[in-house]
Amino acid sequence: MTRFTPKLIYVIVLLLVTGGAVADHLTSQSMPDLGSPSELGNACAPCGAPCTE
């Protein structure tokens, strides 16, 4: 019979928290407008770089 020592409980909790963080990261939606131009009005390039004109 396995005894639940504090070290074992700590490792289990750590694995659960890490697994939850990884699962949340992998299932989250990506940013759809990451490459869209800036909405500030002074962006010319598709990457959002400011105009030099």
mmCIF file of N, CA, C and O in Angstrom:
data_model
loop_
_atom_site.group_PDB
_atom_site.id
_atom_site.type_symbol
_atom_site.label_atom_id
_atom_site.label_comp_id
_atom_site.label_asym_id
_atom_site.label_seq_id
_atom_site.Cartn_x
_atom_site.Cartn_y
_atom_site.Cartn_z
ATOM 1 N N MET A 1 0.843 -1.170 0.000
ATOM 2 C CA MET A 1 0.000 0.000 0.000
ATOM 3 C C MET A 1 0.897 1.245 0.000
ATOM 4 O O MET A 1 1.821 1.368 0.783
ATOM 5 N N THR A 2 0.598 2.149 -0.902
ATOM 6 C CA THR A 2 1.398 3.360 -1.031
ATOM 7 C C THR A 2 0.940 4.403 -0.025
ATOM 8 O O THR A 2 -0.241 4.687 0.105
ATOM 9 N N ARG A 3 1.910 4.971 0.671
ATOM 10 C CA ARG A 3 1.590 6.042 1.612
ATOM 11 C C ARG A 3 1.672 7.364 0.877
ATOM 12 O O ARG A 3 2.551 7.585 0.062
ATOM 13 N N PHE A 4 0.746 8.251 1.154
ATOM 14 C CA PHE A 4 0.756 9.573 0.558
ATOM 15 C C PHE A 4 1.601 10.498 1.427
ATOM 16 O O PHE A 4 1.133 11.075 2.395
ATOM 17 N N THR A 5 2.853 10.614 1.048
ATOM 18 C CA THR A 5 3.772 11.481 1.784
ATOM 19 C C THR A 5 3.613 12.916 1.269
ATOM 20 O O THR A 5 3.093 13.127 0.164
ATOM 21 N N PRO A 6 4.030 13.886 2.029
ATOM 22 C CA PRO A 6 3.945 15.268 1.551
ATOM 23 C C PRO A 6 4.691 15.494 0.230
ATOM 24 O O PRO A 6 4.244 16.262 -0.614
ATOM 25 N N LYS A 7 5.804 14.803 0.048
ATOM 26 C CA LYS A 7 6.566 14.939 -1.186
ATOM 27 C C LYS A 7 5.757 14.415 -2.377
ATOM 28 O O LYS A 7 5.712 15.049 -3.435
ATOM 29 N N LEU A 8 5.093 13.281 -2.222
ATOM 30 C CA LEU A 8 4.281 12.704 -3.291
ATOM 31 C C LEU A 8 3.089 13.607 -3.605
ATOM 32 O O LEU A 8 2.761 13.829 -4.771
ATOM 33 N N ILE A 9 2.462 14.145 -2.588
ATOM 34 C CA ILE A 9 1.322 15.050 -2.799
ATOM 35 C C ILE A 9 1.793 16.302 -3.528
ATOM 36 O O ILE A 9 1.124 16.792 -4.448
ATOM 37 N N TYR A 10 2.942 16.840 -3.153
ATOM 38 C CA TYR A 10 3.496 18.019 -3.811
ATOM 39 C C TYR A 10 3.764 17.745 -5.286
ATOM 40 O O TYR A 10 3.440 18.569 -6.150
ATOM 41 N N VAL A 11 4.339 16.604 -5.609
ATOM 42 C CA VAL A 11 4.636 16.247 -6.999
ATOM 43 C C VAL A 11 3.338 16.092 -7.789
ATOM 44 O O VAL A 11 3.239 16.564 -8.929
ATOM 45 N N ILE A 12 2.334 15.472 -7.209
ATOM 46 C CA ILE A 12 1.054 15.289 -7.896
ATOM 47 C C ILE A 12 0.397 16.643 -8.170
ATOM 48 O O ILE A 12 -0.085 16.900 -9.278
ATOM 49 N N VAL A 13 0.384 17.523 -7.177
ATOM 50 C CA VAL A 13 -0.207 18.851 -7.361
ATOM 51 C C VAL A 13 0.566 19.640 -8.408
ATOM 52 O O VAL A 13 -0.020 20.305 -9.262
ATOM 53 N N LEU A 14 1.886 19.567 -8.378
ATOM 54 C CA LEU A 14 2.709 20.262 -9.351
ATOM 55 C C LEU A 14 2.440 19.765 -10.767
ATOM 56 O O LEU A 14 2.329 20.559 -11.707
ATOM 57 N N LEU A 15 2.313 18.461 -10.944
ATOM 58 C CA LEU A 15 2.005 17.897 -12.259
ATOM 59 C C LEU A 15 0.621 18.314 -12.738
ATOM 60 O O LEU A 15 0.423 18.615 -13.924
ATOM 61 N N LEU A 16 -0.358 18.357 -11.848
ATOM 62 C CA LEU A 16 -1.707 18.769 -12.218
ATOM 63 C C LEU A 16 -1.748 20.242 -12.637
ATOM 64 O O LEU A 16 -2.387 20.600 -13.627
ATOM 65 N N VAL A 17 -1.062 21.093 -11.899
ATOM 66 C CA VAL A 17 -1.034 22.513 -12.237
ATOM 67 C C VAL A 17 -0.310 22.733 -13.562
ATOM 68 O O VAL A 17 -0.779 23.490 -14.423
ATOM 69 N N THR A 18 0.819 22.074 -13.754
ATOM 70 C CA THR A 18 1.561 22.209 -15.006
ATOM 71 C C THR A 18 0.746 21.667 -16.177
ATOM 72 O O THR A 18 0.695 22.292 -17.241
ATOM 73 N N GLY A 19 0.102 20.529 -15.989
ATOM 74 C CA GLY A 19 -0.744 19.972 -17.042
ATOM 75 C C GLY A 19 -1.912 20.884 -17.378
ATOM 76 O O GLY A 19 -2.280 21.039 -18.545
ATOM 77 N N GLY A 20 -2.499 21.507 -16.374
ATOM 78 C CA GLY A 20 -3.586 22.445 -16.615
ATOM 79 C C GLY A 20 -3.131 23.670 -17.381
ATOM 80 O O GLY A 20 -3.832 24.156 -18.269
ATOM 81 N N ALA A 21 -1.962 24.182 -17.050
ATOM 82 C CA ALA A 21 -1.428 25.350 -17.766
ATOM 83 C C ALA A 21 -1.124 25.007 -19.217
ATOM 84 O O ALA A 21 -1.409 25.795 -20.125
ATOM 85 N N VAL A 22 -0.554 23.840 -19.461
ATOM 86 C CA VAL A 22 -0.243 23.418 -20.828
ATOM 87 C C VAL A 22 -1.536 23.204 -21.619
ATOM 88 O O VAL A 22 -1.660 23.636 -22.766
ATOM 89 N N ALA A 23 -2.519 22.563 -21.012
ATOM 90 C CA ALA A 23 -3.796 22.332 -21.686
ATOM 91 C C ALA A 23 -4.482 23.656 -22.015
ATOM 92 O O ALA A 23 -5.042 23.821 -23.100
ATOM 93 N N ASP A 24 -4.446 24.609 -21.093
ATOM 94 C CA ASP A 24 -5.052 25.914 -21.341
ATOM 95 C C ASP A 24 -4.341 26.635 -22.481
ATOM 96 O O ASP A 24 -4.970 27.250 -23.330
ATOM 97 N N HIS A 25 -3.028 26.538 -22.513
ATOM 98 C CA HIS A 25 -2.253 27.185 -23.573
ATOM 99 C C HIS A 25 -2.553 26.559 -24.932
ATOM 100 O O HIS A 25 -2.711 27.268 -25.932
ATOM 101 N N LEU A 26 -2.637 25.251 -24.986
ATOM 102 C CA LEU A 26 -2.846 24.572 -26.261
ATOM 103 C C LEU A 26 -4.270 24.715 -26.777
ATOM 104 O O LEU A 26 -4.497 24.601 -27.977
ATOM 105 N N THR A 27 -5.235 24.950 -25.916
ATOM 106 C CA THR A 27 -6.620 25.056 -26.353
ATOM 107 C C THR A 27 -7.083 26.498 -26.517
ATOM 108 O O THR A 27 -8.208 26.735 -26.938
ATOM 109 N N SER A 28 -6.234 27.479 -26.197
ATOM 110 C CA SER A 28 -6.646 28.874 -26.329
ATOM 111 C C SER A 28 -6.613 29.291 -27.795
ATOM 112 O O SER A 28 -5.840 28.768 -28.592
ATOM 113 N N GLN A 29 -7.466 30.261 -28.128
ATOM 114 C CA GLN A 29 -7.518 30.746 -29.494
ATOM 115 C C GLN A 29 -6.336 31.665 -29.755
ATOM 116 O O GLN A 29 -5.887 32.387 -28.880
ATOM 117 N N SER A 30 -5.864 31.623 -30.986
ATOM 118 C CA SER A 30 -4.769 32.509 -31.351
ATOM 119 C C SER A 30 -5.336 33.890 -31.648
ATOM 120 O O SER A 30 -6.530 34.073 -31.850
ATOM 121 N N MET A 31 -4.458 34.867 -31.704
ATOM 122 C CA MET A 31 -4.882 36.234 -31.994
ATOM 123 C C MET A 31 -5.125 36.358 -33.498
ATOM 124 O O MET A 31 -4.186 36.257 -34.289
ATOM 125 N N PRO A 32 -6.361 36.566 -33.932
ATOM 126 C CA PRO A 32 -6.650 36.583 -35.372
ATOM 127 C C PRO A 32 -6.100 37.812 -36.095
ATOM 128 O O PRO A 32 -5.837 37.764 -37.276
ATOM 129 N N ASP A 33 -5.910 38.922 -35.413
ATOM 130 C CA ASP A 33 -5.457 40.132 -36.084
ATOM 131 C C ASP A 33 -4.009 40.471 -35.729
ATOM 132 O O ASP A 33 -3.649 41.635 -35.651
ATOM 133 N N LEU A 34 -3.200 39.459 -35.542
ATOM 134 C CA LEU A 34 -1.821 39.684 -35.138
ATOM 135 C C LEU A 34 -1.031 40.417 -36.212
ATOM 136 O O LEU A 34 -0.241 41.299 -35.923
ATOM 137 N N GLY A 35 -1.261 40.097 -37.490
ATOM 138 C CA GLY A 35 -0.508 40.721 -38.567
ATOM 139 C C GLY A 35 -1.244 41.845 -39.248
ATOM 140 O O GLY A 35 -0.773 42.375 -40.245
ATOM 141 N N SER A 36 -2.408 42.228 -38.753
ATOM 142 C CA SER A 36 -3.173 43.293 -39.400
ATOM 143 C C SER A 36 -2.557 44.647 -39.095
ATOM 144 O O SER A 36 -1.903 44.831 -38.078
ATOM 145 N N PRO A 37 -2.787 45.631 -39.965
ATOM 146 C CA PRO A 37 -2.220 46.964 -39.742
ATOM 147 C C PRO A 37 -2.745 47.592 -38.457
ATOM 148 O O PRO A 37 -3.815 47.256 -37.966
ATOM 149 N N SER A 38 -1.992 48.518 -37.979
ATOM 150 C CA SER A 38 -2.363 49.206 -36.748
ATOM 151 C C SER A 38 -3.625 50.022 -36.961
ATOM 152 O O SER A 38 -3.877 50.531 -38.046
ATOM 153 N N GLU A 39 -4.422 50.171 -35.931
ATOM 154 C CA GLU A 39 -5.649 50.943 -36.023
ATOM 155 C C GLU A 39 -5.421 52.389 -35.610
ATOM 156 O O GLU A 39 -6.369 53.128 -35.423
ATOM 157 N N LEU A 40 -4.176 52.801 -35.482
ATOM 158 C CA LEU A 40 -3.889 54.170 -35.081
ATOM 159 C C LEU A 40 -4.044 55.143 -36.238
ATOM 160 O O LEU A 40 -4.069 56.343 -36.044
ATOM 161 N N GLY A 41 -4.111 54.645 -37.471
ATOM 162 C CA GLY A 41 -4.307 55.501 -38.621
ATOM 163 C C GLY A 41 -3.022 55.924 -39.301
ATOM 164 O O GLY A 41 -3.062 56.502 -40.375
ATOM 165 N N ASN A 42 -1.873 55.666 -38.738
ATOM 166 C CA ASN A 42 -0.618 56.092 -39.350
ATOM 167 C C ASN A 42 0.222 54.920 -39.825
ATOM 168 O O ASN A 42 1.414 55.048 -39.988
ATOM 169 N N ALA A 43 -0.398 53.786 -40.069
ATOM 170 C CA ALA A 43 0.346 52.607 -40.503
ATOM 171 C C ALA A 43 0.189 52.431 -42.007
ATOM 172 O O ALA A 43 -0.911 52.473 -42.536
ATOM 173 N N CYS A 44 1.300 52.256 -42.701
ATOM 174 C CA CYS A 44 1.275 52.052 -44.154
ATOM 175 C C CYS A 44 1.564 50.596 -44.520
ATOM 176 O O CYS A 44 0.963 50.049 -45.416
ATOM 177 N N ALA A 45 2.517 50.011 -43.840
ATOM 178 C CA ALA A 45 2.936 48.649 -44.159
ATOM 179 C C ALA A 45 1.974 47.638 -43.537
ATOM 180 O O ALA A 45 1.320 47.931 -42.535
ATOM 181 N N PRO A 46 1.845 46.453 -44.138
ATOM 182 C CA PRO A 46 0.968 45.420 -43.563
ATOM 183 C C PRO A 46 1.379 44.998 -42.161
ATOM 184 O O PRO A 46 0.554 44.522 -41.394
ATOM 185 N N CYS A 47 2.638 45.213 -41.819
ATOM 186 C CA CYS A 47 3.101 44.810 -40.488
ATOM 187 C C CYS A 47 2.768 45.855 -39.423
ATOM 188 O O CYS A 47 2.966 45.639 -38.242
ATOM 189 N N GLY A 48 2.259 47.034 -39.875
ATOM 190 C CA GLY A 48 1.899 48.070 -38.922
ATOM 191 C C GLY A 48 2.971 49.108 -38.711
ATOM 192 O O GLY A 48 2.885 49.936 -37.822
ATOM 193 N N ALA A 49 4.008 49.078 -39.565
ATOM 194 C CA ALA A 49 5.088 50.051 -39.442
ATOM 195 C C ALA A 49 4.557 51.455 -39.771
ATOM 196 O O ALA A 49 3.712 51.596 -40.661
ATOM 197 N N PRO A 50 5.032 52.475 -39.110
ATOM 198 C CA PRO A 50 4.535 53.830 -39.381
ATOM 199 C C PRO A 50 5.034 54.359 -40.728
ATOM 200 O O PRO A 50 6.072 53.940 -41.229
ATOM 201 N N CYS A 51 4.275 55.273 -41.278
ATOM 202 C CA CYS A 51 4.668 55.894 -42.556
ATOM 203 C C CYS A 51 5.822 56.874 -42.325
ATOM 204 O O CYS A 51 5.867 57.544 -41.298
ATOM 205 N N THR A 52 6.709 56.949 -43.297
ATOM 206 C CA THR A 52 7.812 57.895 -43.190
ATOM 207 C C THR A 52 7.578 59.097 -44.106
ATOM 208 O O THR A 52 8.416 59.977 -44.180
ATOM 209 N N GLU A 53 6.477 59.124 -44.810
ATOM 210 C CA GLU A 53 6.183 60.226 -45.733
ATOM 211 C C GLU A 53 5.721 61.450 -44.997
ATOM 212 O O GLU A 53 5.003 61.428 -44.075
#
